[in-house]
PDB file of C-alpha atoms in Angstrom:
ATOM      1  CA  MET A   4      -5.085 -32.446  -5.460  1.00  0.00           C
ATOM      2  CA  SER A   5      -6.513 -31.142  -2.405  1.00  0.00           C
ATOM      3  CA  GLU A   6      -9.664 -28.681  -2.611  1.00  0.00           C
ATOM      4  CA  ILE A   7      -9.087 -24.896  -1.880  1.00  0.00           C
ATOM      5  CA  LYS A   8     -11.678 -23.566   0.336  1.00  0.00           C
ATOM      6  CA  ILE A   9     -12.046 -19.761   0.267  1.00  0.00           C
ATOM      7  CA  ASN A  10     -13.900 -18.020   3.075  1.00  0.00           C
ATOM      8  CA  ALA A  11     -14.670 -14.347   3.578  1.00  0.00           C
ATOM      9  CA  VAL A  12     -12.631 -12.744   6.564  1.00  0.00           C
ATOM     10  CA  SER A  13     -15.250 -10.399   7.773  1.00  0.00           C
ATOM     11  CA  GLU A  14     -19.396 -10.214   7.619  1.00  0.00           C
ATOM     12  CA  SER A  15     -18.869  -6.663   6.477  1.00  0.00           C
ATOM     13  CA  SER A  16     -18.780  -5.577   2.720  1.00  0.00           C
ATOM     14  CA  TYR A  17     -16.066  -3.251   1.455  1.00  0.00           C
ATOM     15  CA  LYS A  18     -16.678  -1.263  -1.543  1.00  0.00           C
ATOM     16  CA  LEU A  19     -13.064  -1.673  -2.726  1.00  0.00           C
ATOM     17  CA  GLY A  20     -10.805  -3.862  -0.351  1.00  0.00           C
ATOM     18  CA  GLU A  21      -7.223  -3.262  -1.579  1.00  0.00           C
ATOM     19  CA  GLY A  22      -3.621  -3.933  -0.541  1.00  0.00           C
ATOM     20  CA  PRO A  23      -3.735  -6.961   1.529  1.00  0.00           C
ATOM     21  CA  HIS A  24      -0.663  -7.204   3.575  1.00  0.00           C
ATOM     22  CA  TRP A  25      -0.222 -10.489   5.716  1.00  0.00           C
ATOM     23  CA  ASN A  26       1.741 -10.157   8.758  1.00  0.00           C
ATOM     24  CA  GLU A  27       3.481 -13.496   9.805  1.00  0.00           C
ATOM     25  CA  GLU A  28       4.344 -12.547  13.321  1.00  0.00           C
ATOM     26  CA  ASP A  29       1.121 -11.772  14.651  1.00  0.00           C
ATOM     27  CA  GLN A  30      -1.073 -13.594  12.323  1.00  0.00           C
ATOM     28  CA  THR A  31      -3.088 -10.861  10.845  1.00  0.00           C
ATOM     29  CA  LEU A  32      -4.140  -9.550   7.520  1.00  0.00           C
ATOM     30  CA  ILE A  33      -4.220  -5.699   7.153  1.00  0.00           C
ATOM     31  CA  PHE A  34      -5.885  -3.991   4.215  1.00  0.00           C
ATOM     32  CA  VAL A  35      -7.803  -0.893   3.128  1.00  0.00           C
ATOM     33  CA  ASP A  36     -11.225   0.144   1.775  1.00  0.00           C
ATOM     34  CA  ILE A  37     -10.144   2.831  -0.676  1.00  0.00           C
ATOM     35  CA  PRO A  38     -13.604   4.600  -1.141  1.00  0.00           C
ATOM     36  CA  ASN A  39     -14.618   4.533   2.316  1.00  0.00           C
ATOM     37  CA  GLY A  40     -10.988   5.809   3.576  1.00  0.00           C
ATOM     38  CA  SER A  41     -10.886   2.940   6.036  1.00  0.00           C
ATOM     39  CA  ILE A  42      -8.218   0.512   7.383  1.00  0.00           C
ATOM     40  CA  HIS A  43      -8.877  -2.961   8.693  1.00  0.00           C
ATOM     41  CA  ARG A  44      -7.132  -5.833  10.679  1.00  0.00           C
ATOM     42  CA  TYR A  45      -8.011  -9.303  10.593  1.00  0.00           C
ATOM     43  CA  PHE A  46      -6.992 -11.575  13.650  1.00  0.00           C
ATOM     44  CA  LEU A  47      -6.854 -15.123  12.111  1.00  0.00           C
ATOM     45  CA  GLN A  48      -6.646 -16.775  15.770  1.00  0.00           C
ATOM     46  CA  THR A  49      -9.701 -15.000  17.219  1.00  0.00           C
ATOM     47  CA  GLN A  50     -11.677 -14.191  13.882  1.00  0.00           C
ATOM     48  CA  ARG A  51     -11.831 -10.642  15.200  1.00  0.00           C
ATOM     49  CA  VAL A  52     -11.951  -7.577  12.527  1.00  0.00           C
ATOM     50  CA  GLN A  53     -10.552  -4.216  13.878  1.00  0.00           C
ATOM     51  CA  ASN A  54     -11.680  -1.256  11.713  1.00  0.00           C
ATOM     52  CA  ALA A  55     -10.470   2.482  11.930  1.00  0.00           C
ATOM     53  CA  GLN A  56     -11.711   5.445   9.775  1.00  0.00           C
ATOM     54  CA  ILE A  57      -8.934   7.584   8.509  1.00  0.00           C
ATOM     55  CA  GLU A  58      -9.170  11.639   8.990  1.00  0.00           C
ATOM     56  CA  ASP A  59      -7.545  12.939   5.772  1.00  0.00           C
ATOM     57  CA  ALA A  60      -4.928  15.136   7.818  1.00  0.00           C
ATOM     58  CA  GLY A  61      -5.822  17.729   5.358  1.00  0.00           C
ATOM     59  CA  THR A  62      -4.464  16.215   2.243  1.00  0.00           C
ATOM     60  CA  GLY A  63      -8.134  15.753   0.603  1.00  0.00           C
ATOM     61  CA  GLY A  64      -7.126  12.298  -0.116  1.00  0.00           C
ATOM     62  CA  THR A  65      -8.388   8.986   0.814  1.00  0.00           C
ATOM     63  CA  VAL A  66      -6.634   6.381   2.544  1.00  0.00           C
ATOM     64  CA  SER A  67      -5.081   3.899  -0.466  1.00  0.00           C
ATOM     65  CA  PHE A  68      -2.510   1.650   1.251  1.00  0.00           C
ATOM     66  CA  ILE A  69      -1.348   0.524   5.017  1.00  0.00           C
ATOM     67  CA  ILE A  70       1.918  -1.397   5.496  1.00  0.00           C
ATOM     68  CA  PRO A  71       3.837  -1.826   8.807  1.00  0.00           C
ATOM     69  CA  VAL A  72       6.783   0.324   9.786  1.00  0.00           C
ATOM     70  CA  GLU A  73       9.486  -2.278  10.335  1.00  0.00           C
ATOM     71  CA  GLY A  74      10.924  -1.733  13.838  1.00  0.00           C
ATOM     72  CA  ALA A  75       8.080   0.414  15.017  1.00  0.00           C
ATOM     73  CA  LYS A  76       5.695  -1.708  16.872  1.00  0.00           C
ATOM     74  CA  ASP A  77       1.862  -0.803  16.205  1.00  0.00           C
ATOM     75  CA  THR A  78       3.139   2.064  13.535  1.00  0.00           C
ATOM     76  CA  PHE A  79       1.776   1.731  10.029  1.00  0.00           C
ATOM     77  CA  ALA A  80       2.553   3.886   6.913  1.00  0.00           C
ATOM     78  CA  ILE A  81      -0.581   4.989   4.837  1.00  0.00           C
ATOM     79  CA  GLY A  82      -1.153   6.571   1.611  1.00  0.00           C
ATOM     80  CA  LEU A  83      -3.511   9.480   1.815  1.00  0.00           C
ATOM     81  CA  GLY A  84      -3.767  11.023  -1.683  1.00  0.00           C
ATOM     82  CA  THR A  85      -0.466  11.938  -2.843  1.00  0.00           C
ATOM     83  CA  SER A  86       1.006  11.823   0.562  1.00  0.00           C
ATOM     84  CA  LEU A  87       2.355   9.365   3.120  1.00  0.00           C
ATOM     85  CA  ALA A  88       1.450   9.423   6.771  1.00  0.00           C
ATOM     86  CA  LEU A  89       1.925   7.503   9.818  1.00  0.00           C
ATOM     87  CA  ILE A  90      -0.456   6.108  12.211  1.00  0.00           C
ATOM     88  CA  LYS A  91      -0.407   4.415  15.516  1.00  0.00           C
ATOM     89  CA  TRP A  92      -2.954   1.444  15.733  1.00  0.00           C
ATOM     90  CA  SER A  93      -2.808  -1.086  18.598  1.00  0.00           C
ATOM     91  CA  SER A  94      -4.546  -4.452  18.816  1.00  0.00           C
ATOM     92  CA  THR A  95      -5.852  -3.470  22.273  1.00  0.00           C
ATOM     93  CA  GLU A  96      -7.966  -0.269  20.662  1.00  0.00           C
ATOM     94  CA  PRO A  97     -11.500  -0.760  20.002  1.00  0.00           C
ATOM     95  CA  ASP A  98     -12.760  -2.618  17.244  1.00  0.00           C
ATOM     96  CA  ASN A  99     -14.475   0.679  15.314  1.00  0.00           C
ATOM     97  CA  GLN A 100     -12.890   3.955  15.800  1.00  0.00           C
ATOM     98  CA  ILE A 101     -11.602   6.974  14.133  1.00  0.00           C
ATOM     99  CA  LYS A 102      -7.642   7.677  13.878  1.00  0.00           C
ATOM    100  CA  LYS A 103      -6.020  10.768  12.922  1.00  0.00           C
ATOM    101  CA  ALA A 104      -2.849  10.568  10.647  1.00  0.00           C
ATOM    102  CA  THR A 105       0.434  12.439  11.151  1.00  0.00           C
ATOM    103  CA  LEU A 106       1.848  13.472   7.821  1.00  0.00           C
ATOM    104  CA  LEU A 107       5.224  12.662   6.723  1.00  0.00           C
ATOM    105  CA  LEU A 108       5.861  13.613   3.324  1.00  0.00           C
ATOM    106  CA  SER A 109       3.885  14.708   0.136  1.00  0.00           C
ATOM    107  CA  LEU A 110       4.692  14.349  -3.409  1.00  0.00           C
ATOM    108  CA  ASP A 111       5.477  17.469  -5.252  1.00  0.00           C
ATOM    109  CA  ALA A 112       2.681  16.452  -8.031  1.00  0.00           C
ATOM    110  CA  LYS A 113       1.439  19.239 -10.458  1.00  0.00           C
ATOM    111  CA  GLN A 114      -1.284  16.697 -11.311  1.00  0.00           C
ATOM    112  CA  ALA A 115      -1.989  16.042  -7.617  1.00  0.00           C
ATOM    113  CA  HIS A 116      -5.687  16.293  -8.140  1.00  0.00           C
ATOM    114  CA  LYS A 117      -5.883  13.604 -10.716  1.00  0.00           C
ATOM    115  CA  VAL A 118      -3.313  11.178  -9.055  1.00  0.00           C
ATOM    116  CA  ARG A 119      -3.136   9.329  -5.741  1.00  0.00           C
ATOM    117  CA  PHE A 120      -0.913   6.737  -4.149  1.00  0.00           C
ATOM    118  CA  ASN A 121      -2.441   3.147  -4.974  1.00  0.00           C
ATOM    119  CA  ASP A 122      -0.315   0.542  -3.663  1.00  0.00           C
ATOM    120  CA  ALA A 123       2.961   0.143  -1.556  1.00  0.00           C
ATOM    121  CA  LYS A 124       5.192  -2.505   0.088  1.00  0.00           C
ATOM    122  CA  ASN A 125       7.831  -2.067   2.891  1.00  0.00           C
ATOM    123  CA  TYR A 126      10.346  -3.970   0.942  1.00  0.00           C
ATOM    124  CA  GLY A 127      12.534  -0.813   0.958  1.00  0.00           C
ATOM    125  CA  SER A 128       9.382   1.757   1.088  1.00  0.00           C
ATOM    126  CA  TRP A 129       7.971   1.119  -2.336  1.00  0.00           C
ATOM    127  CA  ALA A 130       4.774   3.228  -3.379  1.00  0.00           C
ATOM    128  CA  SER A 131       2.938   3.882  -6.631  1.00  0.00           C
ATOM    129  CA  GLU A 132       0.161   5.997  -7.984  1.00  0.00           C
ATOM    130  CA  ALA A 133      -3.217   5.361  -9.899  1.00  0.00           C
ATOM    131  CA  THR A 134      -4.723   7.892 -11.913  1.00  0.00           C
ATOM    132  CA  HIS A 135      -8.068   8.063 -14.091  1.00  0.00           C
ATOM    133  CA  GLU A 136      -6.124   9.516 -17.093  1.00  0.00           C
ATOM    134  CA  LYS A 137      -3.669   7.388 -18.827  1.00  0.00           C
ATOM    135  CA  TYR A 138       0.104   7.817 -18.297  1.00  0.00           C
ATOM    136  CA  LEU A 139       0.055  10.193 -15.412  1.00  0.00           C
ATOM    137  CA  GLY A 140       1.210   8.263 -12.586  1.00  0.00           C
ATOM    138  CA  SER A 141       4.830   6.668 -11.340  1.00  0.00           C
ATOM    139  CA  LEU A 142       6.617   4.067  -9.436  1.00  0.00           C
ATOM    140  CA  TYR A 143       8.629   5.384  -6.614  1.00  0.00           C
ATOM    141  CA  ILE A 144      10.798   4.479  -3.879  1.00  0.00           C
ATOM    142  CA  ILE A 145      11.305   6.185  -0.588  1.00  0.00           C
ATOM    143  CA  ASP A 146      14.450   5.903   1.504  1.00  0.00           C
ATOM    144  CA  SER A 147      14.921   6.077   5.399  1.00  0.00           C
ATOM    145  CA  ASP A 148      15.448   9.780   4.839  1.00  0.00           C
ATOM    146  CA  SER A 149      12.084  10.417   3.196  1.00  0.00           C
ATOM    147  CA  LYS A 150      13.940  10.883  -0.123  1.00  0.00           C
ATOM    148  CA  ILE A 151      11.681   9.944  -3.055  1.00  0.00           C
ATOM    149  CA  SER A 152      13.091   8.579  -6.233  1.00  0.00           C
ATOM    150  CA  THR A 153      10.977   7.792  -9.420  1.00  0.00           C
ATOM    151  CA  LEU A 154      11.817   4.497 -10.978  1.00  0.00           C
ATOM    152  CA  VAL A 155       9.118   4.340 -13.521  1.00  0.00           C
ATOM    153  CA  THR A 156       6.749   6.978 -15.236  1.00  0.00           C
ATOM    154  CA  LYS A 157       3.864   7.127 -17.523  1.00  0.00           C
ATOM    155  CA  VAL A 158       2.087   4.799 -15.285  1.00  0.00           C
ATOM    156  CA  SER A 159      -1.970   4.664 -15.389  1.00  0.00           C
ATOM    157  CA  ILE A 160      -2.759   2.015 -12.188  1.00  0.00           C
ATOM    158  CA  SER A 161       0.374   0.880 -10.550  1.00  0.00           C
ATOM    159  CA  ASN A 162      -0.562  -2.705  -8.642  1.00  0.00           C
ATOM    160  CA  GLY A 163       1.026  -5.885  -7.792  1.00  0.00           C
ATOM    161  CA  LEU A 164       4.845  -4.985  -6.584  1.00  0.00           C
ATOM    162  CA  ALA A 165       6.381  -8.540  -5.973  1.00  0.00           C
ATOM    163  CA  TRP A 166       9.971  -9.705  -5.791  1.00  0.00           C
ATOM    164  CA  SER A 167      11.591 -13.040  -6.761  1.00  0.00           C
ATOM    165  CA  ARG A 168      12.828 -15.180  -3.788  1.00  0.00           C
ATOM    166  CA  ASP A 169      16.307 -14.214  -4.663  1.00  0.00           C
ATOM    167  CA  ASN A 170      15.425 -10.449  -4.649  1.00  0.00           C
ATOM    168  CA  LYS A 171      16.888 -10.027  -8.333  1.00  0.00           C
ATOM    169  CA  THR A 172      13.755  -9.374 -10.054  1.00  0.00           C
ATOM    170  CA  LEU A 173      10.980  -7.111  -9.441  1.00  0.00           C
ATOM    171  CA  TYR A 174       7.507  -7.774 -10.728  1.00  0.00           C
ATOM    172  CA  TYR A 175       5.244  -4.967 -11.535  1.00  0.00           C
ATOM    173  CA  ILE A 176       1.762  -4.498 -12.931  1.00  0.00           C
ATOM    174  CA  ASP A 177       0.290  -1.172 -14.569  1.00  0.00           C
ATOM    175  CA  THR A 178      -3.287  -2.737 -14.823  1.00  0.00           C
ATOM    176  CA  PRO A 179      -4.757  -1.028 -17.833  1.00  0.00           C
ATOM    177  CA  GLU A 180      -1.638  -2.294 -19.858  1.00  0.00           C
ATOM    178  CA  LEU A 181      -2.928  -6.053 -19.204  1.00  0.00           C
ATOM    179  CA  ARG A 182       0.588  -7.512 -18.396  1.00  0.00           C
ATOM    180  CA  VAL A 183       3.163  -8.193 -15.579  1.00  0.00           C
ATOM    181  CA  ASP A 184       6.636  -6.570 -16.081  1.00  0.00           C
ATOM    182  CA  ALA A 185       9.866  -7.972 -14.798  1.00  0.00           C
ATOM    183  CA  PHE A 186      12.763  -5.664 -14.147  1.00  0.00           C
ATOM    184  CA  ASP A 187      16.378  -6.626 -12.928  1.00  0.00           C
ATOM    185  CA  TYR A 188      16.676  -5.378  -9.304  1.00  0.00           C
ATOM    186  CA  SER A 189      19.365  -4.605  -6.980  1.00  0.00           C
ATOM    187  CA  PHE A 190      18.311  -5.259  -3.347  1.00  0.00           C
ATOM    188  CA  GLU A 191      21.642  -3.470  -2.160  1.00  0.00           C
ATOM    189  CA  THR A 192      21.055  -0.089  -3.884  1.00  0.00           C
ATOM    190  CA  GLY A 193      17.127  -0.272  -4.814  1.00  0.00           C
ATOM    191  CA  ASP A 194      17.794   0.228  -8.408  1.00  0.00           C
ATOM    192  CA  ILE A 195      16.121  -1.324 -11.206  1.00  0.00           C
ATOM    193  CA  ASN A 196      16.702  -1.573 -14.981  1.00  0.00           C
ATOM    194  CA  PHE A 197      15.895  -3.677 -17.883  1.00  0.00           C
ATOM    195  CA  LYS A 198      12.108  -4.226 -18.269  1.00  0.00           C
ATOM    196  CA  HIS A 199      11.363  -7.774 -19.613  1.00  0.00           C
TER     197      HIS A 199
END
């Protein structure tokens, strides 16, 4: 059995490095540091780390995820509190900078001061919430027309969105529940049902 070796990708330290997303095409790893409200990109080929502080765009929220927007070069969707925003971020920009986000949509959350987006995948634009109070969050799917549909409610800290290789099962974690749930999933419609 081969030995697994783990190396730090940066000499910087992060308070809460979250939401890693590997981009196979350009061999980069993007992630956020939630308490610092920053995004980071690691370039495997050169070992370069690009950092950007995100202005909150008037949302009062910190950045909680970053995912590339399919078909839009250098464009990323980010979570800002209970809002979804877009940023342009090119690899040719300086390694340390401040970026301004363009607000795209906000959840109509009555508990907006108690919840925030936590995790997201661009596999049909999924986003989920985290809260310090049990069961105030939800799991959402956002369509190409920015329509938000709630799929799972009574969530505390959404994490770990993943799909089976055949796209028929969605795996999902609500961290305080200490379990992985599996849902039957339709790739064509985005519908989920029957939690295992």
